[in-house]
Amino acid sequence: MMEELLSTQEELNHQSLQTKWRLMVLISQCALLILFLPIPLVTPKPIDRLIHIDATSFQFTPAEIKVNQGDRVTIEFVSTDVVHGISIDGYDFQLTSDPGQPVTGTFVASWPGMFRFRCSVACGNLHPFMIGKLWVGPNLILIRGVLLGILAVVAAIFSLKKSKVLKTGKTS
Amino acid sequence: MNRLDLTRTRWTNFLIRNRWPQFLIRAITLAGFIFTILAGLLGSVVGSHNFAIIFVWIAWWTALKLFFIPFGGRSWCSICPIPMPGEWIQNGGILQPRGKNFGLGKRWPKFLRGRWLQAGGFMLVGLFGVITLTSPSVTSIVLLIILLLAFVLALVFERRSFCNYLCPIGGFTGLYAQAAPVEVRVKNPEICSTHAQKSCYEACPWGVYPLALKSSANCGLCMECLRVCPSDNLAVNLRPWGSDLGPETKHSLDEAFLGLVMVSSALMDSAIFLGPWGQLKMAAYAIGTGSWFLFAGLFLVIALMLVPGIYTLAVWIANKLGEQKMNLRKALAHQSQVLVPLGLTAWIAFTISFALAKFSYVLPVVSDPFGWGWNLLGTVAKPWVGQSTLTSMLLQVIVLALGQFWSSRVAIKISGSLKQALPMIVFSAMTMVGMLWLLIG
Ligand code: SF4
Ligand SMILES: [Cu+2]
């Protein structure tokens, strides 16, 4: 009698352990999908854009720029006080402007996402934090991040539900 | 209980128990600390060319958050140079346990106990953060003050009063050490109960009695207890992450406050250092001006009212939804455990975004620590401008999602029901979305 009980008990534990593993695999698959599933987007027809950026210690104006993927972006960059530069993370793009001397440069916004641009010439104390943001197309990684967060909550709930079964299985 | 006791393996046991390995590392960190102070005072005033700035704010601060704490809890405190001189004087020697004490050995005043001052100190660092982070001499002066303060306090008060009640870094490491995979614990409680001398307590610089240890928050991993225990009854365990967080552990209001200050600081630092808002940066920098006071006001409102307010609301709702009601004070303390994985992962994500981009500055300043144009190691090169690439952003997203998972799990574990855990889950989700927006939005 006792032994029989024990073996069903073990069976139960084994089963819930298996479902737990299955669940974990499922959740990690979902996570990978959320992170890497390519999303076909209708990108608007690429256009040429001219954007004027002022640099003043320690602020770009405008510091937030939105373009569409594929756009040919020409930046007209001018410093208003000391020598400043601009370089965009992830893009091979760099300009340096002497005070009052506008310079221009062009790049094609082929990578989607959010990219910080920074001052590239040491210009003073706050130089390392002289930052702006460029968005190319919709910011998919932000959306993916939020979805992944939701999945994380679901995973947390399920991971504990199963272990409760395990626990009661053990103690009862 | 899945634990791996490091004292059971011969070579790890030797490394932990023998005083020399630890002393050697401490000697190096102390020398490095003093060198950093000198570099900051004498070297180049350009932050990114000065060893002090790069080593303290990029190398050390990053290593603390990405390595020491997540893998070793308070392991930094085990080799920290700050309390060393004072402690050596207290002990009347370098390689010996606490014994006959030099110094006045006064007890730390009751009303100053707890984590309040540490949290306050951390907030002060935040309020003056932009200037400390950019000015080598200010960094040096802060380090010097900390070193002297720890020294003087060691002469007046007993044990590591500075570490226990004042050090902001200690507040930070102690809080998150609860989530870390290392602990010092008693092997067999029965042996302790028959040992009247309590040599371990006598020897502990932190004033901790190992038998009573429920959480690693106050244990500095100095290993003194296991060096003096006559019965070899202390273990240094590797354990699963988050072991100290659960329904049974006791928590107090000051821990909640500390946890909230850390969460607010992670959000504020992300906004200041990684955001596109130049006005904010300049206001934070221009100490003493009207705009700085505006900034300080904003900082304090967020850290003392907004975030704690939302937290209190969440705890209050959770408490209403529970079957057994606690009083609000108790509930605020109890739920603060959710803030541990939340804050830790928020800081890690911030660090990935902030420091990895700047890591290229490290090698050049090793070669030219004062910024005087030396090139000792031939590693001076123009550092590439930091790039937060797609990989770094993906990493940040994953770390924040892990934090959401972890803090939700803690919330569910310490609550009576899923329903009761929901408000806390929502609180951590709000924080996480805030971080996501600031870091990659
Ligand atoms: S509490 Fe502070 S001073 Fe004390 S050991 Fe830890 S980091 Fe160092
Ligand atoms: Cu600049």
Coordinates of C-alpha atoms and ligand atoms in Angstrom, one line a residue:
Chain A
M1 CA 0.0 0.0 0.0
M2 CA 2.6 2.5 1.1
E3 CA 4.9 1.5 -1.7
E4 CA 2.2 1.9 -4.2
L5 CA 1.5 5.4 -2.9
L6 CA 5.1 6.3 -3.1
S7 CA 5.4 5.2 -6.7
T8 CA 2.4 7.2 -7.8
Q9 CA 3.9 10.0 -6.0
E10 CA 7.1 9.6 -7.9
E11 CA 5.2 9.3 -11.1
L12 CA 3.4 12.6 -10.4
N13 CA 6.7 14.4 -9.6
H14 CA 8.2 13.0 -12.7
Q15 CA 5.3 14.2 -14.8
S16 CA 5.2 17.7 -13.4
L17 CA 9.0 17.9 -13.9
Q18 CA 8.5 16.9 -17.5
T19 CA 5.8 19.5 -18.0
K20 CA 8.0 22.0 -16.4
W21 CA 10.8 21.3 -18.8
R22 CA 8.4 21.4 -21.8
L23 CA 7.2 24.7 -20.6
M24 CA 10.7 26.1 -20.3
V25 CA 11.5 25.0 -23.8
L26 CA 8.3 26.5 -25.1
I27 CA 9.0 29.8 -23.3
S28 CA 12.5 30.1 -24.5
Q29 CA 11.3 29.4 -28.0
C30 CA 8.8 32.2 -27.7
A31 CA 11.5 34.4 -26.4
L32 CA 13.7 33.7 -29.4
L33 CA 10.7 34.4 -31.7
I34 CA 10.0 37.7 -30.0
L35 CA 13.6 38.7 -30.2
F36 CA 14.5 37.6 -33.7
L37 CA 11.3 37.1 -35.8
P38 CA 11.7 39.3 -38.8
I39 CA 8.8 41.6 -39.2
P40 CA 8.0 42.6 -42.8
L41 CA 7.2 46.3 -42.7
V42 CA 5.9 48.5 -45.4
T43 CA 8.6 51.1 -45.4
P44 CA 7.5 54.4 -47.0
K45 CA 9.3 55.2 -50.2
P46 CA 12.8 56.5 -49.4
I47 CA 13.3 60.2 -49.8
D48 CA 16.1 62.6 -49.6
R49 CA 16.2 64.6 -46.3
L50 CA 18.2 67.6 -45.3
I51 CA 18.5 68.0 -41.6
H52 CA 20.2 70.9 -39.9
I53 CA 21.8 70.2 -36.6
D54 CA 23.3 72.9 -34.3
A55 CA 25.9 71.9 -31.7
T56 CA 26.3 74.0 -28.6
S57 CA 28.2 72.8 -25.5
F58 CA 26.7 70.3 -24.6
Q59 CA 23.6 69.9 -26.6
F60 CA 22.6 69.0 -30.1
T61 CA 19.6 70.9 -31.5
P62 CA 17.5 69.0 -32.6
A63 CA 18.7 66.2 -30.4
E64 CA 16.0 63.8 -31.6
I65 CA 15.7 63.0 -35.2
K66 CA 13.3 60.6 -37.0
V67 CA 13.8 59.3 -40.5
N68 CA 12.5 56.3 -42.5
Q69 CA 14.6 53.3 -43.4
G70 CA 16.4 53.8 -46.7
D71 CA 16.2 57.6 -46.6
R72 CA 19.2 59.5 -47.9
V73 CA 20.0 61.8 -45.0
T74 CA 22.1 64.9 -45.5
I75 CA 23.2 66.5 -42.3
E76 CA 24.2 70.1 -42.2
F77 CA 26.1 70.4 -39.0
V78 CA 27.3 73.6 -37.4
S79 CA 28.8 74.4 -34.1
T80 CA 27.9 77.6 -32.4
D81 CA 30.6 77.8 -29.8
V82 CA 33.7 75.6 -29.7
V83 CA 34.7 72.8 -32.1
H84 CA 32.2 69.9 -31.9
G85 CA 31.8 66.8 -33.9
I86 CA 29.0 64.3 -34.6
S87 CA 29.2 60.6 -35.0
I88 CA 26.4 58.2 -35.2
D89 CA 26.6 54.8 -33.3
G90 CA 26.4 51.9 -35.7
Y91 CA 26.8 54.1 -38.7
D92 CA 30.0 55.1 -40.4
F93 CA 29.3 58.8 -40.3
Q94 CA 31.3 61.6 -38.8
L95 CA 31.5 65.3 -39.1
T96 CA 33.5 68.0 -37.4
S97 CA 32.6 71.7 -37.4
D98 CA 34.7 74.7 -36.4
P99 CA 32.6 77.4 -34.7
G100 CA 30.3 79.0 -37.2
Q101 CA 31.5 76.8 -40.1
P102 CA 28.7 74.6 -41.4
V103 CA 29.8 71.2 -42.8
T104 CA 27.6 68.7 -44.6
G105 CA 27.6 64.9 -45.0
T106 CA 25.3 62.3 -46.3
F107 CA 24.5 58.8 -45.4
V108 CA 21.8 56.3 -46.3
A109 CA 19.8 55.2 -43.2
S110 CA 19.9 51.5 -44.1
W111 CA 19.8 50.1 -40.5
P112 CA 16.6 50.4 -38.6
G113 CA 16.4 51.1 -35.0
M114 CA 17.5 53.7 -32.4
F115 CA 21.0 55.1 -32.6
R116 CA 22.7 57.5 -30.3
F117 CA 24.8 60.2 -31.9
R118 CA 27.5 61.8 -29.9
C119 CA 30.0 64.6 -30.0
S120 CA 33.2 63.2 -31.4
V121 CA 35.6 66.0 -30.5
A122 CA 36.6 66.5 -26.8
C123 CA 34.8 69.8 -26.2
G124 CA 34.7 70.1 -22.4
N125 CA 33.6 68.5 -19.2
L126 CA 30.3 67.1 -20.4
H127 CA 31.6 66.0 -23.7
P128 CA 31.2 62.3 -23.0
F129 CA 27.5 62.9 -22.4
M130 CA 26.8 65.1 -25.3
I131 CA 24.2 62.8 -27.0
G132 CA 21.3 62.8 -29.4
K133 CA 19.0 60.1 -30.7
L134 CA 18.3 59.1 -34.2
W135 CA 15.4 56.8 -35.0
V136 CA 15.4 55.0 -38.3
G137 CA 11.9 53.5 -38.9
P138 CA 9.8 52.2 -36.1
N139 CA 11.8 51.2 -33.0
L140 CA 11.2 47.4 -33.2
I141 CA 13.6 46.5 -30.5
L142 CA 11.6 48.5 -28.0
I143 CA 8.4 46.7 -28.9
R144 CA 10.3 43.4 -28.8
G145 CA 11.5 44.4 -25.3
V146 CA 8.1 45.1 -24.0
L147 CA 6.7 41.8 -25.4
L148 CA 9.6 40.0 -23.9
G149 CA 8.8 41.6 -20.6
I150 CA 5.2 40.3 -20.8
L151 CA 6.4 36.9 -21.6
A152 CA 8.7 37.1 -18.6
V153 CA 5.7 37.7 -16.3
V154 CA 3.9 34.8 -17.8
A155 CA 6.9 32.6 -17.4
A156 CA 7.3 33.6 -13.8
I157 CA 3.7 32.7 -13.1
F158 CA 3.9 29.3 -14.8
S159 CA 7.3 28.5 -13.3
L160 CA 5.9 28.8 -9.8
K161 CA 2.6 27.2 -10.5
K162 CA 4.4 24.0 -11.5
S163 CA 6.7 24.0 -8.6
K164 CA 3.8 24.2 -6.3
V165 CA 2.4 21.0 -7.7
L166 CA 5.8 19.6 -7.2
K167 CA 5.9 20.7 -3.6
T168 CA 2.4 19.5 -2.6
G169 CA 3.3 16.3 -4.5
K170 CA 6.3 15.9 -2.2
T171 CA 4.7 16.8 1.1
S172 CA 1.3 15.3 0.8
Chain B
M1 CA 19.3 22.9 -0.3
N2 CA 21.7 22.9 -3.2
R3 CA 24.9 24.3 -1.9
L4 CA 28.5 23.8 -2.9
D5 CA 30.8 24.3 0.0
L6 CA 34.1 25.8 -1.1
T7 CA 35.9 25.0 2.1
R8 CA 35.6 21.3 1.2
T9 CA 37.9 21.6 -1.8
R10 CA 41.6 21.8 -0.8
W11 CA 42.8 24.7 -3.0
T12 CA 39.8 26.9 -2.5
N13 CA 39.9 26.2 1.2
F14 CA 43.5 27.3 1.2
L15 CA 42.8 30.5 -0.8
I16 CA 40.0 31.4 1.6
R17 CA 41.5 30.5 4.9
N18 CA 45.1 31.6 4.5
R19 CA 45.5 35.3 5.2
W20 CA 48.1 36.0 2.6
P21 CA 46.1 35.8 -0.7
Q22 CA 43.5 38.2 0.6
F23 CA 46.2 40.5 2.1
L24 CA 48.0 40.6 -1.3
I25 CA 44.9 41.6 -3.1
R26 CA 44.1 44.2 -0.4
A27 CA 47.6 45.6 -0.7
I28 CA 47.1 46.0 -4.4
T29 CA 43.7 47.6 -4.1
L30 CA 45.0 49.9 -1.4
A31 CA 48.0 50.9 -3.6
G32 CA 45.6 51.4 -6.5
F33 CA 43.3 53.5 -4.4
I34 CA 46.1 55.8 -3.4
F35 CA 47.5 56.0 -6.9
T36 CA 44.0 56.8 -8.1
I37 CA 43.7 59.7 -5.6
L38 CA 47.1 61.0 -6.7
A39 CA 46.3 60.7 -10.4
G40 CA 43.1 62.6 -9.9
L41 CA 44.8 65.4 -8.0
L42 CA 47.9 65.7 -10.1
G43 CA 46.9 64.5 -13.5
S44 CA 45.1 65.9 -16.5
V45 CA 42.0 67.8 -15.8
V46 CA 40.4 66.2 -18.8
G47 CA 38.3 63.4 -17.4
S48 CA 38.6 60.9 -20.2
H49 CA 42.4 61.2 -20.1
N50 CA 42.7 60.7 -16.4
F51 CA 43.2 57.4 -14.7
A52 CA 41.0 58.4 -11.7
I53 CA 37.9 59.0 -13.8
I54 CA 38.3 56.0 -16.1
F55 CA 39.3 53.6 -13.4
V56 CA 36.8 54.6 -10.8
W57 CA 33.8 55.3 -13.0
I58 CA 34.3 53.0 -15.9
A59 CA 36.5 50.1 -14.9
W60 CA 35.7 49.7 -11.2
W61 CA 32.1 50.7 -11.1
T62 CA 31.4 48.5 -14.1
A63 CA 33.2 45.6 -12.7
L64 CA 31.3 46.0 -9.4
K65 CA 27.9 45.8 -11.2
L66 CA 28.7 43.3 -13.9
F67 CA 31.1 41.0 -12.0
F68 CA 31.6 41.4 -8.2
I69 CA 28.0 41.7 -7.2
P70 CA 26.2 39.3 -9.6
F71 CA 28.8 36.6 -9.1
G72 CA 30.1 37.3 -5.6
G73 CA 27.7 39.5 -3.7
R74 CA 29.8 41.6 -1.3
S75 CA 33.1 40.1 -2.6
W76 CA 34.3 43.6 -3.3
C77 CA 34.0 44.4 0.4
S78 CA 36.3 41.4 1.1
I79 CA 39.1 43.2 -0.8
C80 CA 38.1 46.8 -0.3
P81 CA 40.9 49.1 0.7
I82 CA 38.8 51.8 2.3
P83 CA 38.4 50.3 5.8
M84 CA 41.8 48.7 5.8
P85 CA 44.1 51.3 7.5
G86 CA 41.5 51.8 10.3
E87 CA 41.0 48.1 10.7
W88 CA 44.8 47.4 10.9
I89 CA 45.0 50.0 13.7
Q90 CA 42.0 48.6 15.5
N91 CA 43.6 45.1 15.4
G92 CA 47.0 46.3 16.2
G93 CA 48.4 44.5 13.2
I94 CA 47.8 43.5 9.7
L95 CA 47.7 39.7 9.5
Q96 CA 45.8 38.9 12.7
P97 CA 42.2 38.6 13.9
R98 CA 40.3 41.2 15.8
G99 CA 41.6 41.1 19.3
K100 CA 42.6 43.7 21.9
N101 CA 41.2 46.8 20.3
F102 CA 42.9 50.0 19.8
G103 CA 40.7 53.0 19.5
L104 CA 37.7 54.1 21.6
G105 CA 35.5 51.2 20.4
K106 CA 32.3 53.1 21.0
R107 CA 29.1 51.7 19.8
W108 CA 27.5 53.4 16.8
P109 CA 24.5 55.5 18.0
K110 CA 21.2 53.8 17.9
F111 CA 19.4 56.5 16.0
L112 CA 21.9 56.4 13.1
R113 CA 21.6 52.6 12.6
G114 CA 20.1 51.0 9.6
R115 CA 20.5 51.7 6.0
W116 CA 19.2 55.3 6.0
L117 CA 22.5 57.0 5.9
Q118 CA 23.8 54.7 3.2
A119 CA 20.8 55.4 1.1
G120 CA 21.2 59.1 1.7
G121 CA 24.9 59.0 0.8
F122 CA 24.0 57.2 -2.4
M123 CA 21.5 59.9 -3.2
L124 CA 24.1 62.6 -2.6
V125 CA 26.5 60.9 -5.0
G126 CA 23.6 61.0 -7.5
L127 CA 22.9 64.7 -6.9
F128 CA 26.5 65.6 -7.5
G129 CA 27.1 62.7 -9.9
V130 CA 27.7 64.6 -13.1
I131 CA 30.5 66.7 -11.6
T132 CA 32.2 63.7 -9.8
L133 CA 32.0 61.7 -13.0
T134 CA 33.7 64.4 -15.1
S135 CA 36.2 66.0 -12.8
P136 CA 39.2 63.9 -11.7
S137 CA 40.0 66.2 -8.8
V138 CA 36.5 66.0 -7.4
T139 CA 36.6 62.2 -7.7
S140 CA 39.9 62.2 -5.8
I141 CA 38.6 64.4 -3.1
V142 CA 35.6 62.2 -2.7
L143 CA 37.8 59.1 -2.4
L144 CA 40.1 60.9 0.0
I145 CA 37.2 62.0 2.2
I146 CA 35.8 58.5 2.3
L147 CA 39.2 57.0 3.2
L148 CA 39.8 59.5 6.0
L149 CA 36.2 59.2 7.3
A150 CA 36.5 55.4 7.4
F151 CA 39.9 55.8 9.2
V152 CA 38.7 58.3 11.8
L153 CA 35.5 56.4 12.5
A154 CA 37.4 53.2 13.0
L155 CA 39.3 55.0 15.8
V156 CA 36.2 56.2 17.5
F157 CA 33.7 53.5 16.9
E158 CA 33.9 49.8 17.1
R159 CA 34.4 47.4 14.2
R160 CA 33.4 48.5 10.7
S161 CA 30.9 51.2 11.7
F162 CA 31.7 53.1 8.5
C163 CA 30.9 50.1 6.3
N164 CA 27.8 49.1 8.2
Y165 CA 26.1 52.4 8.4
L166 CA 27.7 55.0 6.1
C167 CA 29.3 53.6 3.0
P168 CA 27.0 54.1 0.0
I169 CA 28.8 51.4 -1.9
G170 CA 28.2 49.1 1.1
G171 CA 24.5 49.9 0.9
F172 CA 24.5 49.0 -2.8
T173 CA 26.5 45.8 -2.5
G174 CA 24.7 44.7 0.7
L175 CA 21.3 45.1 -0.9
Y176 CA 22.1 43.1 -4.0
A177 CA 24.3 40.6 -2.2
Q178 CA 21.0 39.0 -1.1
A179 CA 20.5 38.0 -4.7
A180 CA 24.1 36.8 -5.2
P181 CA 25.2 33.2 -5.4
V182 CA 27.7 33.2 -2.4
E183 CA 27.1 33.0 1.3
V184 CA 29.0 32.3 4.5
R185 CA 26.9 30.1 6.8
V186 CA 27.3 27.8 9.8
K187 CA 27.7 24.2 8.9
N188 CA 26.1 22.6 11.9
P189 CA 24.1 24.9 14.2
E190 CA 24.3 22.4 17.1
I191 CA 28.1 22.8 17.4
C192 CA 27.6 26.5 17.8
S193 CA 25.0 26.3 20.5
T194 CA 27.5 24.4 22.7
H195 CA 30.3 26.8 22.0
A196 CA 30.1 29.6 24.6
Q197 CA 33.0 31.6 23.4
K198 CA 31.6 32.7 20.1
S199 CA 35.0 33.3 18.7
C200 CA 33.5 34.0 15.3
Y201 CA 31.4 36.9 16.6
E202 CA 34.3 38.3 18.5
A203 CA 36.4 38.2 15.3
C204 CA 33.8 39.6 12.9
P205 CA 34.7 43.1 11.8
W206 CA 31.1 43.5 10.8
G207 CA 29.6 42.6 14.2
V208 CA 27.7 39.6 12.7
Y209 CA 27.1 36.4 14.5
P210 CA 27.2 33.7 11.8
L211 CA 24.8 31.4 13.5
A212 CA 22.1 34.2 13.2
L213 CA 22.9 34.9 9.5
K214 CA 19.7 34.7 7.5
S215 CA 20.7 37.1 4.7
S216 CA 24.0 37.9 3.2
A217 CA 23.3 41.7 3.2
N218 CA 25.5 42.4 6.2
C219 CA 28.2 39.8 5.7
G220 CA 31.3 41.3 4.1
L221 CA 32.8 37.9 3.1
C222 CA 36.0 38.8 4.9
M223 CA 36.4 35.1 6.1
E224 CA 37.6 36.1 9.5
C225 CA 35.0 33.8 11.2
L226 CA 36.2 30.7 9.5
R227 CA 39.7 31.5 10.3
V228 CA 39.0 31.5 14.1
C229 CA 36.4 28.9 14.4
P230 CA 37.9 26.0 16.5
S231 CA 35.5 23.5 15.1
D232 CA 35.9 24.3 11.5
N233 CA 32.1 24.9 11.4
L234 CA 31.8 27.6 8.8
A235 CA 31.1 27.0 5.1
V236 CA 31.5 29.3 2.1
N237 CA 28.7 28.2 -0.1
L238 CA 28.0 28.7 -3.7
R239 CA 24.2 28.8 -3.9
P240 CA 21.4 29.5 -6.4
W241 CA 20.8 33.2 -7.2
G242 CA 18.3 34.9 -5.1
S243 CA 18.5 32.5 -2.2
D244 CA 18.0 35.2 0.5
L245 CA 14.7 36.3 -1.1
G246 CA 11.6 34.6 0.1
P247 CA 8.5 34.6 2.3
E248 CA 10.4 33.9 5.5
T249 CA 13.2 36.4 5.6
K250 CA 12.8 39.5 7.8
H251 CA 13.1 43.0 6.3
S252 CA 12.9 46.5 7.6
L253 CA 11.7 49.8 6.3
D254 CA 15.2 51.1 5.7
E255 CA 15.9 48.3 3.2
A256 CA 12.8 49.4 1.3
F257 CA 14.0 52.9 1.3
L258 CA 17.5 51.8 0.1
G259 CA 16.0 49.6 -2.6
L260 CA 13.8 52.5 -3.8
V261 CA 16.7 55.0 -3.9
M262 CA 18.7 52.5 -6.0
V263 CA 15.8 52.0 -8.5
S264 CA 15.3 55.8 -8.8
S265 CA 19.0 56.4 -9.2
A266 CA 19.2 53.8 -12.0
L267 CA 16.3 55.6 -13.8
M268 CA 17.8 59.1 -13.2
D269 CA 21.3 58.1 -14.3
S270 CA 19.9 56.6 -17.4
A271 CA 18.1 59.8 -18.2
I272 CA 21.0 62.1 -17.4
F273 CA 23.9 60.2 -18.9
L274 CA 22.3 58.5 -21.8
G275 CA 19.4 60.7 -22.7
P276 CA 19.3 63.4 -25.4
W277 CA 18.5 66.2 -22.9
G278 CA 21.4 68.6 -22.8
Q279 CA 19.6 71.0 -20.5
L280 CA 19.3 68.3 -17.9
K281 CA 23.0 67.4 -18.1
M282 CA 24.0 71.0 -17.8
A283 CA 21.7 71.7 -14.9
A284 CA 23.1 68.6 -13.1
Y285 CA 26.6 70.0 -13.7
A286 CA 26.1 73.6 -12.7
I287 CA 26.1 73.0 -9.0
G288 CA 24.8 75.9 -7.0
T289 CA 23.0 77.7 -9.8
G290 CA 19.3 78.1 -10.0
S291 CA 19.0 75.4 -12.7
W292 CA 20.9 73.0 -10.5
F293 CA 18.5 73.5 -7.6
L294 CA 15.7 72.8 -10.1
F295 CA 17.5 69.6 -11.0
A296 CA 18.1 68.7 -7.4
G297 CA 14.4 69.3 -6.6
L298 CA 13.3 67.1 -9.5
F299 CA 15.8 64.4 -8.4
L300 CA 14.5 64.5 -4.9
V301 CA 10.9 64.6 -5.9
I302 CA 11.4 61.5 -8.1
A303 CA 13.6 59.6 -5.5
L304 CA 11.7 60.6 -2.4
M305 CA 8.1 61.0 -3.6
L306 CA 7.2 59.7 -7.0
V307 CA 8.9 56.3 -7.0
P308 CA 8.2 55.6 -3.3
G309 CA 4.7 56.9 -3.8
I310 CA 3.9 54.5 -6.6
Y311 CA 5.6 51.7 -4.6
T312 CA 3.6 52.5 -1.5
L313 CA 0.4 52.5 -3.6
A314 CA 1.3 49.1 -5.1
V315 CA 2.1 47.6 -1.7
W316 CA -1.1 49.1 -0.2
I317 CA -3.2 47.5 -3.0
A318 CA -1.4 44.2 -2.7
N319 CA -2.0 44.3 1.1
K320 CA -5.8 44.9 0.5
L321 CA -5.9 42.0 -1.9
G322 CA -4.2 39.6 0.5
E323 CA -6.0 37.3 2.9
Q324 CA -4.0 38.2 6.0
K325 CA -3.5 41.9 6.2
M326 CA -0.2 43.2 7.5
N327 CA 0.2 46.7 8.7
L328 CA 1.4 48.9 5.9
R329 CA 4.8 49.5 7.5
K330 CA 5.5 45.8 7.6
A331 CA 4.2 45.2 4.1
L332 CA 6.4 48.0 2.7
A333 CA 9.4 46.2 4.3
H334 CA 8.3 42.7 3.2
Q335 CA 7.6 43.6 -0.4
S336 CA 11.0 45.4 -0.7
Q337 CA 12.5 42.1 -1.7
V338 CA 11.0 42.7 -5.2
L339 CA 13.2 45.7 -5.5
V340 CA 16.4 43.6 -5.2
P341 CA 16.3 41.7 -8.6
L342 CA 14.5 44.7 -10.1
G343 CA 17.2 47.2 -9.1
L344 CA 20.1 44.9 -9.8
T345 CA 19.0 44.1 -13.4
A346 CA 18.2 47.8 -14.0
W347 CA 21.7 48.7 -13.0
I348 CA 23.2 46.0 -15.1
A349 CA 21.3 47.1 -18.2
F350 CA 22.4 50.7 -17.6
T351 CA 25.9 49.6 -17.2
I352 CA 25.9 47.6 -20.4
S353 CA 24.6 50.6 -22.2
F354 CA 26.9 53.2 -20.5
A355 CA 30.2 51.5 -19.9
L356 CA 30.7 49.0 -22.7
A357 CA 30.6 52.0 -25.0
K358 CA 33.3 53.7 -23.0
F359 CA 35.5 50.7 -22.3
S360 CA 37.9 51.6 -25.0
Y361 CA 39.1 54.4 -22.8
V362 CA 40.6 52.0 -20.3
L363 CA 43.8 50.9 -22.1
P364 CA 45.0 54.3 -23.1
V365 CA 44.8 55.6 -19.5
V366 CA 46.7 52.6 -18.2
S367 CA 49.5 53.7 -20.5
D368 CA 49.2 57.3 -19.7
P369 CA 47.5 57.5 -16.3
F370 CA 48.0 61.3 -15.6
G371 CA 47.3 62.3 -19.1
W372 CA 50.8 63.8 -19.4
G373 CA 51.5 62.3 -22.8
W374 CA 53.2 59.1 -21.6
N375 CA 52.9 55.8 -23.3
L376 CA 54.1 53.2 -20.9
L377 CA 52.5 50.2 -22.5
G378 CA 52.2 51.4 -26.0
T379 CA 48.4 51.2 -25.7
V380 CA 47.7 54.9 -26.2
A381 CA 45.5 55.2 -29.2
K382 CA 42.6 57.5 -30.0
P383 CA 39.7 55.7 -28.3
W384 CA 36.9 55.0 -30.8
V385 CA 33.8 56.9 -29.9
G386 CA 31.6 54.5 -27.9
Q387 CA 29.1 52.6 -30.0
S388 CA 26.1 51.0 -28.5
T389 CA 25.6 48.5 -31.1
L390 CA 22.6 46.2 -31.7
T391 CA 24.2 43.5 -29.7
S392 CA 24.5 45.7 -26.7
M393 CA 20.8 46.7 -27.0
L394 CA 19.7 43.1 -27.4
L395 CA 21.7 42.3 -24.2
Q396 CA 20.0 45.2 -22.4
V397 CA 16.6 43.9 -23.5
I398 CA 17.4 40.4 -22.3
V399 CA 18.7 41.6 -18.9
L400 CA 15.7 43.7 -18.3
A401 CA 13.4 40.8 -19.3
L402 CA 15.3 38.5 -16.9
G403 CA 14.8 41.2 -14.2
Q404 CA 11.1 41.2 -14.9
F405 CA 10.9 37.5 -14.7
W406 CA 13.0 37.4 -11.5
S407 CA 11.2 40.2 -9.7
S408 CA 7.8 38.8 -10.7
R409 CA 8.8 35.4 -9.2
V410 CA 9.9 37.0 -6.0
A411 CA 6.7 38.9 -5.9
I412 CA 4.6 35.7 -6.3
K413 CA 6.8 33.8 -3.8
I414 CA 6.4 36.3 -1.0
S415 CA 2.7 37.0 -1.6
G416 CA -0.2 34.8 -0.5
S417 CA -1.7 34.6 -3.9
L418 CA -1.1 35.5 -7.5
K419 CA -3.7 38.2 -7.2
Q420 CA -1.9 39.7 -4.3
A421 CA 1.4 39.7 -6.3
L422 CA 0.0 41.6 -9.2
P423 CA 0.4 45.1 -8.0
M424 CA 4.1 44.5 -7.3
I425 CA 4.4 42.9 -10.7
V426 CA 2.9 46.0 -12.2
F427 CA 5.3 48.2 -10.2
S428 CA 8.3 46.3 -11.6
A429 CA 6.9 46.3 -15.1
M430 CA 6.6 50.1 -14.9
T431 CA 10.2 50.4 -13.8
M432 CA 11.3 48.1 -16.6
V433 CA 9.4 49.9 -19.2
G434 CA 10.9 53.1 -17.9
M435 CA 14.4 51.6 -18.2
L436 CA 13.6 50.2 -21.7
W437 CA 12.4 53.6 -22.9
L438 CA 15.4 55.4 -21.5
L439 CA 18.0 52.9 -22.7
I440 CA 16.8 51.8 -26.1
G441 CA 13.6 53.8 -26.7
Ligands
SF4_1 S1 31.1 48.7 2.9 FE1 32.2 50.2 1.6 S2 34.1 50.7 2.7 FE2 33.3 48.9 3.6 S3 34.3 47.2 2.5 FE3 32.3 47.6 1.5 S4 32.8 49.0 -0.1 FE4 34.5 49.0 1.3
CU2 CU 31.0 68.6 -28.2

